[in-house]
Coordinates of C-alpha atoms in Angstrom, one line a residue:
Chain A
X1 CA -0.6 51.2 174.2
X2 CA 3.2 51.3 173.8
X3 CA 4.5 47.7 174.3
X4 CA 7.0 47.5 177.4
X5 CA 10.7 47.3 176.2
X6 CA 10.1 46.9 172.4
X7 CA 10.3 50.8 171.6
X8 CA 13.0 51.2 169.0
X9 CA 16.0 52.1 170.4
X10 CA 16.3 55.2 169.2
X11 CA 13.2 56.6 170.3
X12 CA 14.6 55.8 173.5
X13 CA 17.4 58.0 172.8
X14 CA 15.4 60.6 172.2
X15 CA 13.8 60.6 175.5
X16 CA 17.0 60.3 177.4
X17 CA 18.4 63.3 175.4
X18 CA 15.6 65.3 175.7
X19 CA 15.1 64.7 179.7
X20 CA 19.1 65.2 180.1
X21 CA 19.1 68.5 177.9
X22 CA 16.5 70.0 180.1
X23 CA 17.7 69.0 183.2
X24 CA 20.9 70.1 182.4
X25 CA 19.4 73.7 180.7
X26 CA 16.6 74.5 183.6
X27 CA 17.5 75.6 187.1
X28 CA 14.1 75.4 189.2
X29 CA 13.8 72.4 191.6
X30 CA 10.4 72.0 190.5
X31 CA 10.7 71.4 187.1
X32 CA 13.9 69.1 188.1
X33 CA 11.6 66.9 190.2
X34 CA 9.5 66.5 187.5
X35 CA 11.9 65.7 184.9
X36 CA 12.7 63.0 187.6
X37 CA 9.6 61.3 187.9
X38 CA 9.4 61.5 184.6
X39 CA 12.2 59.5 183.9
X40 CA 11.6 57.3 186.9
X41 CA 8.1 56.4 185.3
X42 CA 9.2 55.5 181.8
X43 CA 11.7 53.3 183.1
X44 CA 9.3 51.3 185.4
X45 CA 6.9 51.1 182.6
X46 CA 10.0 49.7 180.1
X47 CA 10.8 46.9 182.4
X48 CA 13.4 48.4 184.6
X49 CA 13.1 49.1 188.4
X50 CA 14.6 52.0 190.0
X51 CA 16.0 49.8 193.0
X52 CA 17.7 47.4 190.3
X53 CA 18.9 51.2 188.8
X54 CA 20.3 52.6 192.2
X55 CA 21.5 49.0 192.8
X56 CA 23.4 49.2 189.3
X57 CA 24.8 52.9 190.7
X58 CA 26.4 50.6 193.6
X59 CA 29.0 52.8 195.4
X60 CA 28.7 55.8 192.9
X61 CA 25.5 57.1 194.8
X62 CA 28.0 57.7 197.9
X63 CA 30.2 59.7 195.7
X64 CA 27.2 61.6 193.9
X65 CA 25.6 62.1 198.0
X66 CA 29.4 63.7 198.6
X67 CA 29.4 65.8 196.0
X68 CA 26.1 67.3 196.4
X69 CA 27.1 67.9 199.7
X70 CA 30.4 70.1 198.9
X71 CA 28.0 71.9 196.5
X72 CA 25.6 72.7 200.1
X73 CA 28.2 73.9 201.9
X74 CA 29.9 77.2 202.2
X75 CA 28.0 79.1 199.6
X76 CA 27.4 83.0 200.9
X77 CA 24.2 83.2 199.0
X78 CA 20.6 82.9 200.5
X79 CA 19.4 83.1 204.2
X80 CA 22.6 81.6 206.4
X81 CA 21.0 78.9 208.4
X82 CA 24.0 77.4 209.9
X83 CA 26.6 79.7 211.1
X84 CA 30.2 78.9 212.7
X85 CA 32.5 81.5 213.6
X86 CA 31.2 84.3 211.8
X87 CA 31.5 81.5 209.1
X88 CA 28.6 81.2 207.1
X89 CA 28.5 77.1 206.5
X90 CA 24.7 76.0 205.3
X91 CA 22.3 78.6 203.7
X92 CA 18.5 77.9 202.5
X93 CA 20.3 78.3 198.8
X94 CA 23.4 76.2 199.5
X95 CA 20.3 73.1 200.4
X96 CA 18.5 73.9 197.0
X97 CA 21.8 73.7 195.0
X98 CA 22.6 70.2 196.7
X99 CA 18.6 69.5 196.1
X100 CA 19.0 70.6 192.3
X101 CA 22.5 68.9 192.0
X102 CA 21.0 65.5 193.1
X103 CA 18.0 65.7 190.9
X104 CA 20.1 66.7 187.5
X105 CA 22.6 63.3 188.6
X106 CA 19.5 61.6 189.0
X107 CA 17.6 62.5 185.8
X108 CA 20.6 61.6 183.5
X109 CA 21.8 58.5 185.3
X110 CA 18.2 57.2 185.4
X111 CA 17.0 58.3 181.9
X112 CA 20.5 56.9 180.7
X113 CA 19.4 53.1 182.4
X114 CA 16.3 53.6 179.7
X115 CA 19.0 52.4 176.6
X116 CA 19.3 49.0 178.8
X117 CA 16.4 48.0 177.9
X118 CA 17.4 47.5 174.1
X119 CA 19.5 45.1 173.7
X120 CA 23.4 46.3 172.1
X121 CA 22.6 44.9 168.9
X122 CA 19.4 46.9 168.7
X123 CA 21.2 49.9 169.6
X124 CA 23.9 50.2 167.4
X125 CA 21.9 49.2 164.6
X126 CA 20.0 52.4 166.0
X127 CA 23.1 54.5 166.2
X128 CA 23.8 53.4 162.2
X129 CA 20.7 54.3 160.9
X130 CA 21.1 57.7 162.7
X131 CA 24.2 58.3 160.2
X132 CA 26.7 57.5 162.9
X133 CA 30.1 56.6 161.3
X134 CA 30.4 52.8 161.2
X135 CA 33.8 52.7 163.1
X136 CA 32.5 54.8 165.7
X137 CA 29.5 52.8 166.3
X138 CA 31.6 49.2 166.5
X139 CA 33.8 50.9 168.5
X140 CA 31.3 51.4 171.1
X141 CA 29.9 48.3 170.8
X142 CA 33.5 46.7 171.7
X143 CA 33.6 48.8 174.3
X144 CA 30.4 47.8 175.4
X145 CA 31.2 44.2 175.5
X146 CA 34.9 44.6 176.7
X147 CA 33.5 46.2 179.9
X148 CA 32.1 42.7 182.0
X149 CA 35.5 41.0 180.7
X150 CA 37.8 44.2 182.4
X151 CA 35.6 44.0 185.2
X152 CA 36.0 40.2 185.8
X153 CA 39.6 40.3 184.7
X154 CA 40.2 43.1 187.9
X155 CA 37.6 40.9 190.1
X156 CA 40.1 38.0 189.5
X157 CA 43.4 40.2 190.4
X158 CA 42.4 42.1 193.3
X159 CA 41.3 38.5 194.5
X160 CA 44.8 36.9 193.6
X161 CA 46.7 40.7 195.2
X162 CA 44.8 39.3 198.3
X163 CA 45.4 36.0 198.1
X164 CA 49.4 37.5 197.9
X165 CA 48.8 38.6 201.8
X166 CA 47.6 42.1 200.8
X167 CA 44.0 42.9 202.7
X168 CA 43.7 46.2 200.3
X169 CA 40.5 47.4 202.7
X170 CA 43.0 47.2 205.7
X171 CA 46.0 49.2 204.4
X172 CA 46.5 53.0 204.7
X173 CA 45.8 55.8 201.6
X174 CA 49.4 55.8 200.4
X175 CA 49.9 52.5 200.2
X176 CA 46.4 51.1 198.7
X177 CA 47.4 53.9 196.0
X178 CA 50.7 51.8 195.5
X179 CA 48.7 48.8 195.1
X180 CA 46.2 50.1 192.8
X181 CA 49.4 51.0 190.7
X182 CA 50.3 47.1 190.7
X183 CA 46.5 46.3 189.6
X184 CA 45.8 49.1 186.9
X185 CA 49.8 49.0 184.5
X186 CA 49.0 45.1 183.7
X187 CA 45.3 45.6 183.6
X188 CA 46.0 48.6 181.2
X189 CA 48.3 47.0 179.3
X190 CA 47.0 43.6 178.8
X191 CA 43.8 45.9 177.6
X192 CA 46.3 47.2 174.9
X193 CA 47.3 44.0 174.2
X194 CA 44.1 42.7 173.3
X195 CA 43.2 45.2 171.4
X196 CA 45.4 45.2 169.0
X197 CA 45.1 41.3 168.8
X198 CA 41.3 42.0 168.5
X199 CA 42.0 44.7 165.6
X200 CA 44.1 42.1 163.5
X201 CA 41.2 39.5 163.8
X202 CA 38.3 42.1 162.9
X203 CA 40.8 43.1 159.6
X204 CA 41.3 39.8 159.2
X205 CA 37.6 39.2 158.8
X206 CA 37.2 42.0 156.3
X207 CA 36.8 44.5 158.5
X208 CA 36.6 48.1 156.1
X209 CA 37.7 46.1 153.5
X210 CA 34.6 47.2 151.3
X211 CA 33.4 50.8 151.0
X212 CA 29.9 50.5 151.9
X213 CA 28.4 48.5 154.7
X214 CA 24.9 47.1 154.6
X215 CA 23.0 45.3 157.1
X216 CA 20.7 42.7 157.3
X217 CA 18.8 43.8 160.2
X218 CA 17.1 47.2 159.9
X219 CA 15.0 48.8 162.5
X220 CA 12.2 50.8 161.8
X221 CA 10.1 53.4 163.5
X222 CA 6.8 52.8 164.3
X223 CA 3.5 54.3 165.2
X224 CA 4.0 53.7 168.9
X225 CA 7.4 55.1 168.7
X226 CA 6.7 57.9 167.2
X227 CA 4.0 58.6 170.1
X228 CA 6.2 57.9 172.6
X229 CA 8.5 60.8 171.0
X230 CA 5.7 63.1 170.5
X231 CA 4.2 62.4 173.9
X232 CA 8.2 63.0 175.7
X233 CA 8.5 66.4 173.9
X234 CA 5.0 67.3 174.6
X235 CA 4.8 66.7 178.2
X236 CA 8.1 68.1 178.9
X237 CA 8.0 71.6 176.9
X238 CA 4.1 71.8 178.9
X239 CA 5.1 71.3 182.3
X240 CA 8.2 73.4 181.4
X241 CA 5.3 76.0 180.5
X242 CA 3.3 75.5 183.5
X243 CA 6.1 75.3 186.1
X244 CA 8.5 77.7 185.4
Chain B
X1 CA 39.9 6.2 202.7
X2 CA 39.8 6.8 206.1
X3 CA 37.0 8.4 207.8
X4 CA 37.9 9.7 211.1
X5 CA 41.3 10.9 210.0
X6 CA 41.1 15.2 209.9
X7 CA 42.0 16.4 206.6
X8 CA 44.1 19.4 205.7
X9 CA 41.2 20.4 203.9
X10 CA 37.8 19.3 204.4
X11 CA 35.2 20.0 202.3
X12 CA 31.7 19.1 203.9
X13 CA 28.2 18.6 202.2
X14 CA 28.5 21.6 200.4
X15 CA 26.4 23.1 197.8
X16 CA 27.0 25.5 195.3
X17 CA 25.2 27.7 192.1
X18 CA 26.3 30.5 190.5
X19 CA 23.7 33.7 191.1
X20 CA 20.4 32.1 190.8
X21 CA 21.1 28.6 189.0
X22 CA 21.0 25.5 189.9
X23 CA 23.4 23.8 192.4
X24 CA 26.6 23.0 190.6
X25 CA 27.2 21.1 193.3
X26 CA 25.0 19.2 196.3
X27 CA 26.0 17.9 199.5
X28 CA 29.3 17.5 198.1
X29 CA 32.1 16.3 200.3
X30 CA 36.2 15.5 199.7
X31 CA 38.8 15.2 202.1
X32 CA 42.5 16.8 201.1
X33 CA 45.3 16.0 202.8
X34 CA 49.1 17.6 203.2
X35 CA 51.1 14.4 202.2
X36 CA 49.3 13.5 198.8
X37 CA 48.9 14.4 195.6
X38 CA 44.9 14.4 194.5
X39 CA 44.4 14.6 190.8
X40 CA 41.0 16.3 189.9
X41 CA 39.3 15.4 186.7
X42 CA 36.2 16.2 184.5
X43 CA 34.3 17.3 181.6
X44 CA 34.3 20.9 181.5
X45 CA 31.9 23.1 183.2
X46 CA 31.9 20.1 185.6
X47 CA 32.7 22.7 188.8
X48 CA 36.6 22.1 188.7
X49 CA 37.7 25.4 188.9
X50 CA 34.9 26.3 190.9
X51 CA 35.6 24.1 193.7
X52 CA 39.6 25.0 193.3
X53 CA 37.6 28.8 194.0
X54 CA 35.5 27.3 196.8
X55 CA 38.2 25.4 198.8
X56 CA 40.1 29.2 198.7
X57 CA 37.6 31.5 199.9
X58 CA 37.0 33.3 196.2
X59 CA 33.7 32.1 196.4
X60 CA 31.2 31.1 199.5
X61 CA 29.1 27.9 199.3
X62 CA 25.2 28.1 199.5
X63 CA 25.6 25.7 202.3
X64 CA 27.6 23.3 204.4
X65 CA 31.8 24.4 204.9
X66 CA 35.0 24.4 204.2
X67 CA 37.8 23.8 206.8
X68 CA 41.4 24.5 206.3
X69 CA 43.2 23.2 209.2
X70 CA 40.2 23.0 211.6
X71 CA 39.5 26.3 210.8
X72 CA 36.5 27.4 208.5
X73 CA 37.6 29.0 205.7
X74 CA 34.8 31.6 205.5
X75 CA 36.5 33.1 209.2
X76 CA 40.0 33.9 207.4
X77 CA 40.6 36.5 205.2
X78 CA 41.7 35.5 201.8
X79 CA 45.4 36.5 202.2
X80 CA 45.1 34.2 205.3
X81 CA 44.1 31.4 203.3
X82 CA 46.8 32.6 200.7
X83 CA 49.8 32.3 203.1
X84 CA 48.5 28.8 203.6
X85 CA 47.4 27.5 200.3
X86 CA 49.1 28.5 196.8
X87 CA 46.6 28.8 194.0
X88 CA 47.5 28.7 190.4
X89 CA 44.7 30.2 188.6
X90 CA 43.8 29.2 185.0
X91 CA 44.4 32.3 183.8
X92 CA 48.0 33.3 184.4
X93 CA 47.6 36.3 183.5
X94 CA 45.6 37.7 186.6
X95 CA 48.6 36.9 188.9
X96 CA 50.6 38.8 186.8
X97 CA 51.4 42.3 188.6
X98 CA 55.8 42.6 188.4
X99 CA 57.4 44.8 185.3
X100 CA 60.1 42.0 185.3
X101 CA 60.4 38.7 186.3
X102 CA 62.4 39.4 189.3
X103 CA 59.9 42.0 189.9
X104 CA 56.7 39.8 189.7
X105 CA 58.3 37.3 192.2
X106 CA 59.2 40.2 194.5
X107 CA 56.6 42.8 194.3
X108 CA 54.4 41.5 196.9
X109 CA 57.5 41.2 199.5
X110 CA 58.6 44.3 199.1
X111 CA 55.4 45.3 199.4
X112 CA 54.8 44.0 202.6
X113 CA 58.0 45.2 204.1
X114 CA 59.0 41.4 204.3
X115 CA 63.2 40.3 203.8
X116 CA 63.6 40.9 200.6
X117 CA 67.3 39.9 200.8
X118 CA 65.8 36.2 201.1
X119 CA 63.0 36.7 198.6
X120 CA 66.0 37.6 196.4
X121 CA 67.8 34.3 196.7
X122 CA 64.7 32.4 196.2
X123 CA 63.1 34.0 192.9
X124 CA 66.7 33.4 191.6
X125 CA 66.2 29.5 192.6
X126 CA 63.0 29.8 191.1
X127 CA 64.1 31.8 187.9
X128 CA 66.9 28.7 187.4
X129 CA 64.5 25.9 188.2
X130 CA 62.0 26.9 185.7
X131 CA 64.8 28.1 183.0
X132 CA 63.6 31.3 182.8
X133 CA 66.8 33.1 182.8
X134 CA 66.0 34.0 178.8
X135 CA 63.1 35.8 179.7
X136 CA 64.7 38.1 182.8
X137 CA 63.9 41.3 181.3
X138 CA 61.0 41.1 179.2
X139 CA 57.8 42.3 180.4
X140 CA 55.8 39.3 181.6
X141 CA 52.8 40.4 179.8
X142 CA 55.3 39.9 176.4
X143 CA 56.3 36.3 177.7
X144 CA 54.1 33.1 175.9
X145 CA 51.2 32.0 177.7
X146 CA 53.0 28.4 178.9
X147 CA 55.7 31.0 180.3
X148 CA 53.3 33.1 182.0
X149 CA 52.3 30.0 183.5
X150 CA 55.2 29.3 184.9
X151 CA 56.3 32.3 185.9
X152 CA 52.7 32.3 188.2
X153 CA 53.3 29.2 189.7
X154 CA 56.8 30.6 190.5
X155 CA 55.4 33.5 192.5
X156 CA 52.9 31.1 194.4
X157 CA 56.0 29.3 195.7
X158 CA 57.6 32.3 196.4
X159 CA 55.2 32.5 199.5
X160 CA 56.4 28.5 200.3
X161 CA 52.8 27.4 200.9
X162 CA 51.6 24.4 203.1
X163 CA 49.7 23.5 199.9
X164 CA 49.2 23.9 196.3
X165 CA 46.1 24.1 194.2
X166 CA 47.5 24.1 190.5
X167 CA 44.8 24.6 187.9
X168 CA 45.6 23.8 184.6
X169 CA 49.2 23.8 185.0
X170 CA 50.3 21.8 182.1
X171 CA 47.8 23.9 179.4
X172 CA 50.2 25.2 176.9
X173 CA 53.4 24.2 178.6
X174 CA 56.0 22.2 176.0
X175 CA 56.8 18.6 176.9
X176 CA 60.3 19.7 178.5
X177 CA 58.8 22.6 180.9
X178 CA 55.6 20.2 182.0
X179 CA 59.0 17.3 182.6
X180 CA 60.2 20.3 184.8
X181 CA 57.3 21.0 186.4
X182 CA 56.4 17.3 187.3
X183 CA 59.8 16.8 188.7
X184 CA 59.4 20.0 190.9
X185 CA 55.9 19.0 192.0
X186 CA 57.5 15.5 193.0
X187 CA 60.0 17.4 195.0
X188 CA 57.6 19.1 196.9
X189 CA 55.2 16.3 197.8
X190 CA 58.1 14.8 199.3
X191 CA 58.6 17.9 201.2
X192 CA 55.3 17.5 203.0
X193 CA 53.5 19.7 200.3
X194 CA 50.2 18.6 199.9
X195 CA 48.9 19.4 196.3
X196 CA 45.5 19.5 193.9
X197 CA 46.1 19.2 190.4
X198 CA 43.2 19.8 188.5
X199 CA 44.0 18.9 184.7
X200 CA 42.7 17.5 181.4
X201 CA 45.9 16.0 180.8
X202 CA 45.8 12.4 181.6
X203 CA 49.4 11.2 180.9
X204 CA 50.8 14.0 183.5
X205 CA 49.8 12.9 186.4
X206 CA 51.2 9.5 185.7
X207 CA 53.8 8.7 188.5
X208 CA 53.2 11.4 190.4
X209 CA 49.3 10.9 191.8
X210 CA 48.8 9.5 195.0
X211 CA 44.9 9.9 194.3
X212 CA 42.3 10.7 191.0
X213 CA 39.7 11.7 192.2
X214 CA 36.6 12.7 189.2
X215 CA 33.9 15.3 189.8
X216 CA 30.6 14.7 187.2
X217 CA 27.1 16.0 187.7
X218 CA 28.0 17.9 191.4
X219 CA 29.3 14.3 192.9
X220 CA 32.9 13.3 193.1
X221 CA 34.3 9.6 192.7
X222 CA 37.4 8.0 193.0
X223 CA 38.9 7.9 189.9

């Protein structure tokens, strides 16, 4: 039995690419549901819900529901089941594409939520030991990390834009566009700022100053981790078989 | 203190936790008024800045409220509590939106399609008071962090508030700037500006604190 959450993280990676390459590759809506349950199931079993995923998604779901709506609409293949005008607007085809559009957005975002349930430090230890260049590793993990800060820093000064007078829900396209212009050049910049601070203090803690890197954590692949692979790659090239 | 004297701000029985912790604060309740200055003191991670959050709308109490001027604050929208009350944030740096000083003390007037003619005269005041004319054209994110500070509190009086809640002011300002500032803040109590200073420095607020008032474990005391 494969402990919950303790698979190494890069047998997790495995299973995200492997679910994201064939949802990506295939086009039937059946095999796309599947690849979706799937995904959904491994993540409840790893210690993640789907609501706290779709909760996570916040107001990117309405975006994804928008797009797979412009992906339904006007398209001349298929039986026309809406018709305006002598304007086809919704065929039986144009609903599958939306259907098949949702599902693919779905697969990767929620196979993606499967690498939070390693910790950072797991995963770019992961990410080393898969020959991954050093700098490009730490560079994600900075980025990583920087992210809550950025968010907290543009919590704090959309706040402190409102507390200026400015309700930025109220105020019309044009102008909230102005006002996102006087929230992103500092926020941007200040990022710049502390990144080159932050890249002084790494060299100034020896940061490529030797060669070689070693570390004193290594992970290591196991026997439930290489099930977990075996069992992924199985079940998907089967029903990939079976169903199409 | 008075009891059935209505405060500018009134801050009654309230609790308050961050996500699911425990209450930072229980039943806590202060009274603020327009024609004092209140010194705030305590450890840290006492609930300082928190409450300085609380009493302007950034963040809501589990329970009990908070009135500004007979009104609670969670009916106004935060730019309605803004116009009313200035808040110096510890961190400068997220008031900071102007490529230029003049520009950082206008922005939001301009913005608003308010007299900027007026605004003018007054962030040149400001930029005098504060001796800041060195600094006119450098990009305020290139200014030092006792600048910055200054340069905040300089747009928050832009909007001539009713009353101030300065956190941290004094952190990294020299001894002549924080001379400055306590001279200005003088100035302004006597104009009927109410102010809350919260601050670890203890010899500031010397001459100039009506009240001290210190928050430990969720309760405050007179200092």
């Amino acid at each position: 039995m494969v402990e919950r959450g303790k698979l190494d993280p890069r047998s997790k990676l495995f299973f995200v690419a492997t679910i994201s390459s064939f949802a990506v590759g295939v086009s039937d809506t059946r095999m796309l549901l599947f690849l979706f349950i799937l995904a959904a199931l491994a993540l409840v079993y790893l210690g993640t819900g789907i609501y706290q995923a779709v909760h996570r998604l916040g107001k990117l779901i309405y975006v994804v529901l928008a797009l797979a709506i412009v992906q339904s609409v006007l398209t001349d293949a298929g039986e026309p089941l809406i018709r305006l005008m002598g304007v086809t607007i919704l065929t039986d085809y144009g609903i599958e594409r939306a259907a098949q559009f949702l599902l693919r957005v779905s697969i990767i975002i929620t196979s993606s939520f499967l690498i939070l349930t390693s910790t950072t430090r797991d995963l770019i230890q992961g990410l080393l030991q898969m020959k991954l260049p050093y700098e490009l590793v730490f560079m994600l993990s900075i980025a990583a990390k920087f992210l809550p800060t950025l968010r907290n820093e543009m919590i704090h000064k959309v706040m402190a834009m409102e507390l200026q007078g400015i309700d930025l829900k109220g105020i019309r396209m044009g102008k909230k566009l102005k006002a996102y212009r006087y929230l992103l050049l500092p926020v941007t910049v200040n990022s710049l700022l502390k990144s080159r601070e932050l890249g002084v203090a790494m060299e100034m803690r020896g940061f490529r100053a030797m060669e070689t890197r070693t570390s004193f954590r290594q992970l290591r692949l196991e026997g439930k981790d290489y099930l977990f692979m075996g069992a992924t790659a199985a079940t998907v090239i089967i029903a990939y078989i079976i169903i199409t | 203190m008075s009891q059935n004297k209505t405060r500018y701000i009134e801050i009654e029985n309230i609790s308050f936790g961050y996500g699911k912790g425990p209450d930072l604060f229980n039943n806590l309740s202060l009274g603020l008024d327009k024609d004092e200055i209140t010194v705030l003191l305590g450890e840290n991670g006492s609930g300082k800045t928190t409450l300085a959050k609380l009493v302007m709308g950034m963040l809501g109490p589990r329970s009990g409220r908070i009135m500004l001027d007979g009104v609670s604050v969670e009916d106004l929208a935060l730019g309605e509590v803004g116009m009313r009350v200035g808040y110096l944030f510890q961190n400068p740096d997220h008031q900071i939106f102007g490529a230029t000083l003049i520009d950082q003390l206008l922005w939001s007037f301009e913005f608003l399609g308010e007299d900027i003619d007026l605004a003018k005269g007054k962030a040149e005041e400001l930029i005098r008071l504060f001796g800041l004319e060195g600094s006119r054209d450098t990009y305020p994110y290139y200014l030092s962090l006792g600048e910055k500070r200054i340069l905040a509190l300089a747009s928050v009086l832009m909007r001539s508030p009713d009353y101030l809640i300065l956190d941290e002011p004094t952190s990294s300002l020299d001894e002549e700037r924080a001379g400055v500032l306590k001279e200005v803040l003088k100035n302004l109590s006597e104009r009927g500006i109410g102010m809350l200073i919260i601050t670890h420095d203890y010899d500031f607020p010397e001459g100039l604190a009506h009240r001290t008032i210190v928050l430990s474990e969720g309760r405050a005391c007179n200092g």
